[in-house]
Short mmCIF file of C-alpha atoms and ligand atoms in Angstrom, two decimals:
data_model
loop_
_atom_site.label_atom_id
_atom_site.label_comp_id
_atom_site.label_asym_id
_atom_site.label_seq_id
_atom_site.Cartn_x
_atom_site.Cartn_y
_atom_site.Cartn_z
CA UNK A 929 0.00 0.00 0.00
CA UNK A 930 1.16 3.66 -1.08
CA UNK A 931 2.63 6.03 1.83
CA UNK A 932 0.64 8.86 3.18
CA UNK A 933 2.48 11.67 2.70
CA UNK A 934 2.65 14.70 5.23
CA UNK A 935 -0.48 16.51 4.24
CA UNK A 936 -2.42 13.23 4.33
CA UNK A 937 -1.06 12.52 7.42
CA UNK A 938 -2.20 15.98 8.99
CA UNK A 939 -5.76 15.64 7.77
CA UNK A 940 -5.94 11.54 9.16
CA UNK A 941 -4.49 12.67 12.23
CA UNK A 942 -4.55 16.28 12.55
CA UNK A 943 -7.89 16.92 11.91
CA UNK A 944 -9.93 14.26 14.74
CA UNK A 945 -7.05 15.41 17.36
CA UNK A 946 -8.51 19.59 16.58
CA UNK A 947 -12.05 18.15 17.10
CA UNK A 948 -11.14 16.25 20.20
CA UNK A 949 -9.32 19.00 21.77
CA UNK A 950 -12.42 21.40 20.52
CA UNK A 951 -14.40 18.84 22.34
CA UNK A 952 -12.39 18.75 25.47
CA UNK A 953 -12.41 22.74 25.73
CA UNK A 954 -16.13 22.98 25.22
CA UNK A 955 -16.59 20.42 27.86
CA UNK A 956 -14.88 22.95 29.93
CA UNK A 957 -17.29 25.76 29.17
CA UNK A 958 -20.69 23.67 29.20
CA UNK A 959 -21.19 19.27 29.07
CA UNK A 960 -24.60 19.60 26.83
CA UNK A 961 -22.40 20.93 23.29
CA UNK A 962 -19.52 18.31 23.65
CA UNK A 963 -21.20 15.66 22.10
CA UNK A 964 -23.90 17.17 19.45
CA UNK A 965 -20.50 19.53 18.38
CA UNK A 966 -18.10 16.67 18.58
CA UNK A 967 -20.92 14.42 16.07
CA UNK A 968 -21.62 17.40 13.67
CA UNK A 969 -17.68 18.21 13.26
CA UNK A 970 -16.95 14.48 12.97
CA UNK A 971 -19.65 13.80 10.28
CA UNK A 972 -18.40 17.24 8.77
CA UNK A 973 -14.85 15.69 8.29
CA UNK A 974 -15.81 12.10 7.21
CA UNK A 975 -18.28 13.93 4.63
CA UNK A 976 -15.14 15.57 3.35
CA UNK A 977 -13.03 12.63 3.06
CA UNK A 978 -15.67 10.89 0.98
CA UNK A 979 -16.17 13.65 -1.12
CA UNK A 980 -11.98 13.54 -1.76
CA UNK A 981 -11.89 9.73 -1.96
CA UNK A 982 -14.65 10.09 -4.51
CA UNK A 983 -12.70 13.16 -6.62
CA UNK A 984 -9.22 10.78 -6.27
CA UNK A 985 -11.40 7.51 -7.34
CA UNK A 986 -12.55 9.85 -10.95
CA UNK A 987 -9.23 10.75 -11.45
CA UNK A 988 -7.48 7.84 -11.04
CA UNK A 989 -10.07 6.17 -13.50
CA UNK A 990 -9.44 8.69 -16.34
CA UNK A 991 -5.98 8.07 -15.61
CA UNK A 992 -6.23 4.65 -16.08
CA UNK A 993 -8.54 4.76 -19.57
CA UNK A 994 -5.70 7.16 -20.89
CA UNK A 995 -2.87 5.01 -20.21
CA UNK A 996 -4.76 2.24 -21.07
CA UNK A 997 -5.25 3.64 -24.63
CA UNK A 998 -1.85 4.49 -24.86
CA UNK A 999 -0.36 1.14 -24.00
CA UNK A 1000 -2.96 -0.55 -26.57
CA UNK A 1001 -1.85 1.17 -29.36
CA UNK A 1002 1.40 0.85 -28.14
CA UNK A 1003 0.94 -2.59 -28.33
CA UNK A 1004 -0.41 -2.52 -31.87
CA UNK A 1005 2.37 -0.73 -32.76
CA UNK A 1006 4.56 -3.44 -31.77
CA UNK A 1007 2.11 -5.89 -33.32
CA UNK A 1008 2.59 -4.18 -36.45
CA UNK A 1009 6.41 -4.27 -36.61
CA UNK A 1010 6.72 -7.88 -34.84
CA UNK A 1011 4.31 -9.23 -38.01
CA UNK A 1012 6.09 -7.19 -41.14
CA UNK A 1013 10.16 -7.60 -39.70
CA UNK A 1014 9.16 -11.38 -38.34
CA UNK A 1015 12.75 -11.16 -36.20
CA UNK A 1016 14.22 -14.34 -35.19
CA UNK A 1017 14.73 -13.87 -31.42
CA UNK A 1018 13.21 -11.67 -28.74
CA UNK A 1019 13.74 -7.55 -29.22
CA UNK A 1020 14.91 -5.45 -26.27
CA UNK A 1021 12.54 -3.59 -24.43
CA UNK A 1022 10.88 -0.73 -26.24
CA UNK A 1023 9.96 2.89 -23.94
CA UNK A 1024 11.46 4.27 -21.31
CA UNK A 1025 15.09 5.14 -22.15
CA UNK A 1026 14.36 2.97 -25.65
CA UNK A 1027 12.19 4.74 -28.45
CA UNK A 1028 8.44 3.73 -28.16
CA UNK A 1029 6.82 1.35 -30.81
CA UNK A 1030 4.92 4.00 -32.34
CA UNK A 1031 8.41 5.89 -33.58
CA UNK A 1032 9.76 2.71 -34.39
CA UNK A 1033 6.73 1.91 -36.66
CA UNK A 1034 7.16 5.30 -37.97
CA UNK A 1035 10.73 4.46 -38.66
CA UNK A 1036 10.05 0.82 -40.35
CA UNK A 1037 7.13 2.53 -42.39
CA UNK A 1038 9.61 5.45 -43.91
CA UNK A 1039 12.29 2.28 -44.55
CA UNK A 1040 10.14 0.29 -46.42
CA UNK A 1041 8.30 2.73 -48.61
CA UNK A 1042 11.48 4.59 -49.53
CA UNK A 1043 14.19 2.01 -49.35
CA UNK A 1044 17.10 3.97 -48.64
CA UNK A 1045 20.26 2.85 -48.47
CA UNK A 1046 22.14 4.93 -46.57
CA UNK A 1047 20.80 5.55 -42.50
CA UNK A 1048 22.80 7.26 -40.16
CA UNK A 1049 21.45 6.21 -35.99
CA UNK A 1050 22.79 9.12 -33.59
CA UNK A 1051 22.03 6.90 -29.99
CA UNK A 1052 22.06 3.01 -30.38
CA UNK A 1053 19.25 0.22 -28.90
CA UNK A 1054 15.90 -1.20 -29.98
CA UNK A 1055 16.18 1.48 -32.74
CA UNK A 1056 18.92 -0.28 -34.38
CA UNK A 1057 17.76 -3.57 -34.17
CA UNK A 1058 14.43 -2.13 -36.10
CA UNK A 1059 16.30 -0.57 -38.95
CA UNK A 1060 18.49 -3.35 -39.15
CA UNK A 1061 15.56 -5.91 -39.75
CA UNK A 1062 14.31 -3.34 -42.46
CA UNK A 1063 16.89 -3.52 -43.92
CA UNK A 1064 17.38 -6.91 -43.78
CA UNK A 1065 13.87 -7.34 -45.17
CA UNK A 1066 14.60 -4.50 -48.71
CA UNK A 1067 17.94 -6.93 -49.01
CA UNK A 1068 19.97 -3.66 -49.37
CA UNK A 1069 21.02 -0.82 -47.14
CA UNK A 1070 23.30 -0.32 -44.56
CA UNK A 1071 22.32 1.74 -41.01
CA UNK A 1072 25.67 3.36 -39.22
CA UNK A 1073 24.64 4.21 -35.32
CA UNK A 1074 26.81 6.01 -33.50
CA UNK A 1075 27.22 4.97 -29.56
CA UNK A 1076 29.14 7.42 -27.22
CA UNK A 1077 28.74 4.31 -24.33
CA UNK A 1078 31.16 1.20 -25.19
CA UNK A 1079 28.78 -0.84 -23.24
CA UNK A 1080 25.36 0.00 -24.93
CA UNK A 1081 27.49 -0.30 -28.07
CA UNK A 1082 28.27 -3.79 -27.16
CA UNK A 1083 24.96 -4.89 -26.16
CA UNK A 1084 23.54 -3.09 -29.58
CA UNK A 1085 26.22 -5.44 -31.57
CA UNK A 1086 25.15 -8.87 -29.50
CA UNK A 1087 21.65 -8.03 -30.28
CA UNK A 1088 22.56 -7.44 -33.83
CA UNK A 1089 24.66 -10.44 -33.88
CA UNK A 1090 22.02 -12.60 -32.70
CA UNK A 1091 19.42 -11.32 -35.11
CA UNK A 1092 22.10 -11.98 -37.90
CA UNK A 1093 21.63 -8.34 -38.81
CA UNK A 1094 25.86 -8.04 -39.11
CA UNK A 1095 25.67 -6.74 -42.98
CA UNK A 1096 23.07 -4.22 -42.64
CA UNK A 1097 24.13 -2.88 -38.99
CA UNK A 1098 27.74 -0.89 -37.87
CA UNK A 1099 27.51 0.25 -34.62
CA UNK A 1100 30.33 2.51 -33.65
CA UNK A 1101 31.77 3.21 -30.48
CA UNK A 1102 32.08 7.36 -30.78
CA UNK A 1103 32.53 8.87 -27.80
CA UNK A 1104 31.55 12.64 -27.18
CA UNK A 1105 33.85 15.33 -28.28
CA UNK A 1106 33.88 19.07 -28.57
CA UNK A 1107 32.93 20.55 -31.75
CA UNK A 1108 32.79 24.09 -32.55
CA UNK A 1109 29.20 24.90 -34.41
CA UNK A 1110 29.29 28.79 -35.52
CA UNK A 1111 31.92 29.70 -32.62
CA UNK A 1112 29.96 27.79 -30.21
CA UNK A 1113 31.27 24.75 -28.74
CA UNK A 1114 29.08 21.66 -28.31
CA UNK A 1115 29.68 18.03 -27.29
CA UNK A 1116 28.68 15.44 -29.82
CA UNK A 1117 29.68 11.75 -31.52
CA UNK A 1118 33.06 12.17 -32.22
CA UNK A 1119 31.66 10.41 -35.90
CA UNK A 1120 34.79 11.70 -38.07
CA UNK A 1121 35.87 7.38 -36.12
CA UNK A 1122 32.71 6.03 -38.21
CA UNK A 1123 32.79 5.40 -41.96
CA UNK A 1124 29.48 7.92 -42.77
CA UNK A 1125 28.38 7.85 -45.76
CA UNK A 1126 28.67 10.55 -48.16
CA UNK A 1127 24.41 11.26 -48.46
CA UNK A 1128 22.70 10.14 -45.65
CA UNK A 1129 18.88 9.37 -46.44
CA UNK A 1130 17.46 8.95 -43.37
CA UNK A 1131 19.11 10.16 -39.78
CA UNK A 1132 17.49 8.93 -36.25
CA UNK A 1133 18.31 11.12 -33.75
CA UNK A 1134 17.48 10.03 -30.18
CA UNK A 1135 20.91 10.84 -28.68
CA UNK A 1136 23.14 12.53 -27.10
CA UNK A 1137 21.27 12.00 -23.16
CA UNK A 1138 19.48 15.57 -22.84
CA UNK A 1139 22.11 15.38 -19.18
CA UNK A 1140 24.95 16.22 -21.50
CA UNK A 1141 24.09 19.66 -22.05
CA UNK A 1142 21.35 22.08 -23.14
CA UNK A 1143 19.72 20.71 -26.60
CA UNK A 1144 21.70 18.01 -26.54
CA UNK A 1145 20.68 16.76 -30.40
CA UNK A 1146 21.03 19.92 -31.91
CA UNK A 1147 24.60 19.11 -33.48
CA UNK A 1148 23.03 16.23 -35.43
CA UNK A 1149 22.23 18.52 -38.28
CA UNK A 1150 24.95 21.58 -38.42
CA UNK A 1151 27.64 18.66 -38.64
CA UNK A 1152 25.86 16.70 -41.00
CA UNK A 1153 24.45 19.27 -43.17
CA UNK A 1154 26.65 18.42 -46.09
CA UNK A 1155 25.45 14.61 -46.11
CA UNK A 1156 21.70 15.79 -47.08
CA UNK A 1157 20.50 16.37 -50.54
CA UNK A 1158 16.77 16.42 -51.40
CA UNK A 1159 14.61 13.53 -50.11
CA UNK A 1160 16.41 12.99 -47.05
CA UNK A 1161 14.75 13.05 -43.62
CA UNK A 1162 15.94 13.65 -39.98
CA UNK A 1163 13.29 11.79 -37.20
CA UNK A 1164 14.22 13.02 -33.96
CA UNK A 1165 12.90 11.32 -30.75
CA UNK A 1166 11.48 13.18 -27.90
CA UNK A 1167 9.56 16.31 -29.59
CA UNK A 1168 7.61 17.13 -26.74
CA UNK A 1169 10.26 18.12 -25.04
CA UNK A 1170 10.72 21.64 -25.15
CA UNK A 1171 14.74 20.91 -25.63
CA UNK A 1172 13.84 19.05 -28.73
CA UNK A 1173 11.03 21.51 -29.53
CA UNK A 1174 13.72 24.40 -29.80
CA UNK A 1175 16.20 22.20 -31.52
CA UNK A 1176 13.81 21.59 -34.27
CA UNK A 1177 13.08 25.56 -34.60
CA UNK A 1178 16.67 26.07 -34.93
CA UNK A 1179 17.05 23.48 -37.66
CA UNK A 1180 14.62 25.05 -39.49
CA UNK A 1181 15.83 28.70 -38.89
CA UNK A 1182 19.03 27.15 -40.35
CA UNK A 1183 17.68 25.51 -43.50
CA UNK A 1184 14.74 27.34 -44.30
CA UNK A 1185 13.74 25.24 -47.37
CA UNK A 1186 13.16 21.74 -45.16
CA UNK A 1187 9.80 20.86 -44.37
CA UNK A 1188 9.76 20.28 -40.48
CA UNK A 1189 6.70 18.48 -39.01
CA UNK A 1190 5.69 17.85 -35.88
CA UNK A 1191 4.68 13.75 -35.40
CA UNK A 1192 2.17 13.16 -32.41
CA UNK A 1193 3.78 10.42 -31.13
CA UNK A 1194 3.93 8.77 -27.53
CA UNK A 1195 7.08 10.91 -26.75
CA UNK A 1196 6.48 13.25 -30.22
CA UNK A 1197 8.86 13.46 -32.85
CA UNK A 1198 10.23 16.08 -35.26
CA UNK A 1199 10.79 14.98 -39.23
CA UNK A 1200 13.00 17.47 -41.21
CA UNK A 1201 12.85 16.60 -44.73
CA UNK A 1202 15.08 18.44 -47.13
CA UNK A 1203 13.82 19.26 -50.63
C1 LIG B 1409 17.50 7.51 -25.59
S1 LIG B 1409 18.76 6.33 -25.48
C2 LIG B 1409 18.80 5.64 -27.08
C3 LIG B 1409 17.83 4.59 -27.30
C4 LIG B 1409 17.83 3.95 -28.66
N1 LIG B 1409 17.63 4.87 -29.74
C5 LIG B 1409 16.71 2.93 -28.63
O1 LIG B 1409 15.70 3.12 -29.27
O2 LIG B 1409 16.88 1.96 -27.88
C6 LIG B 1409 20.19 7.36 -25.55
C7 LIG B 1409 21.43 6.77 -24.94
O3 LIG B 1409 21.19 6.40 -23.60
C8 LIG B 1409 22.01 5.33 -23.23
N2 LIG B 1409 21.13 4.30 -22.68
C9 LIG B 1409 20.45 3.36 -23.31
N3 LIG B 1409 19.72 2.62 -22.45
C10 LIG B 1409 19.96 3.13 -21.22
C11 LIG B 1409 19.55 2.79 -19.92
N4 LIG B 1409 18.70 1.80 -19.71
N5 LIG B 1409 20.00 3.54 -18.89
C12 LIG B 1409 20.87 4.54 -19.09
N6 LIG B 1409 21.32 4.90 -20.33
C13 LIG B 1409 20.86 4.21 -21.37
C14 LIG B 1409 22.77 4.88 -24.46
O4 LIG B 1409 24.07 5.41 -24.40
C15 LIG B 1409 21.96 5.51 -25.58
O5 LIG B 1409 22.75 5.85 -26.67
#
């Protein structure tokens, strides 16, 4: 059972102890209030607590039939991608610090229809694995994702490995550097260590951790910018963010031509697509 936290506590507690004392002062002055007082104040309070428990009870069911609706579809997401990719062994855990299955399915949808063959992953994990197994599927393509933690960039590879994903997936080790965008220094994939293609057709962009420093992801682009030609598309995790919200702006600010969208997603996204 849930804590009570100090204001609960003071109203349990609090509140019967004030009525008792009431009651023991009036008892003082005359013996006929005390209990027809002590009753009506008592009823008063349990009245009240009803009326909250009631309130709380409403809330917590709306709460419920929202999450609810969010896990199902969710869930269909998943459905979606599990039935089209068909992998061979379990995926990681999707959510949380992983991108939900709605982006993913976003992700496998813009793979499929437009095939390209050159994806660039800033952040490694499920995401990977997904663009991978689209890749897989087209029988062409190659994803590059860029890890600045040698450990999640291991556990990317053994997932890759085991999903026999090896000649569609590189995940690099590059750990954060400084770079200096318009005088400004930033920390970002030190990516010069990965082999990036020369036109990238599709970036993901769910890293750096926003803990690294203010707009974390907005370096993606600026240091990039010379691998986009018309067609391709940036999908950045995390649009509702206000971070991610102002890193899109900028992007756009800075290449006025793209056509930025916003994706109502479980965690929102932001496509920039260059024309
Ligand atoms: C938002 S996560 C990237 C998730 C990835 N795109 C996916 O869909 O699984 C960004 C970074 O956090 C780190 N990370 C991944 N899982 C983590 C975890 N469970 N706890 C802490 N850091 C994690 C990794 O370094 C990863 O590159």
């Amino acid at each position: 059972m849930a804590r009570m936290n100090g204001r609960q506590w003071l109203v349990v507690v609090g509140v019967p102890v004030l009525i008792g004392g009431l009651g023991f002062l009036l008892g003082e002055v005359d013996q006929r209030y005390v209990l027809p007082t002590l009753i009506t104040l008592m009823g008063i309070f349990l009245a009240g607590l009803l009326v909250e428990a009631r309130g709380l009870s409403i809330r917590l069911f709306g709460r419920t039939l929202v999450d609810n609706r969010a896990t199902f579809s969710q869930v269909e997401a998943l459905i979606g991608l599990f039935w089209v990719l068909k992998p061979t062994a379990p995926l990681p855990a999707t959510r949380g610090w992983a991108s939900s299955p709605d982006l993913l399915r976003e992700i496998a949808d813009h793979i499929l229809r437009e095939k390209p063959a050159h994806v660039v992953e800033a952040s490694s994990g499920v995401s990977t694995v997904i663009i991978g197994l689209c890749l897989q599927q087209l029988g062409r393509g190659k994803v590059v994702s860029l890890e600045h933690e040698p450990t999640y960039a291991e556990r990317t590879r053994n997932m890759v490995r085991q999903l026999g994903l090896d000649d569609f997936v590189s995940v690099v080790h590059a750990p954060l550097v400084e770079h200096r965008i318009n005088g400004v220094v930033h920390r970002w994939y030190d990516h010069r260590r990965a082999d990036l293609p020369a036109r990238i057709e599709l970036l993901v962009v769910d890293g750096p951790p926003e803990s690294v420093q203010d707009q974390a992801r907005y370096p993606a682009v600026p240091l990039l910018r010379d691998r986009f030609t018309a067609g391709s598309r940036v999908l950045m995790d995390d649009g509702s963010r206000a971070h991610e919200s102002r890193i899109a702006e900028r992007w756009k600010q800075e290449n006025p031509t793209a056509q930025l969208e916003f994706l109502p997603l479980e965690a929102g996204a932001w496509s920039l697509r260059f024309v």
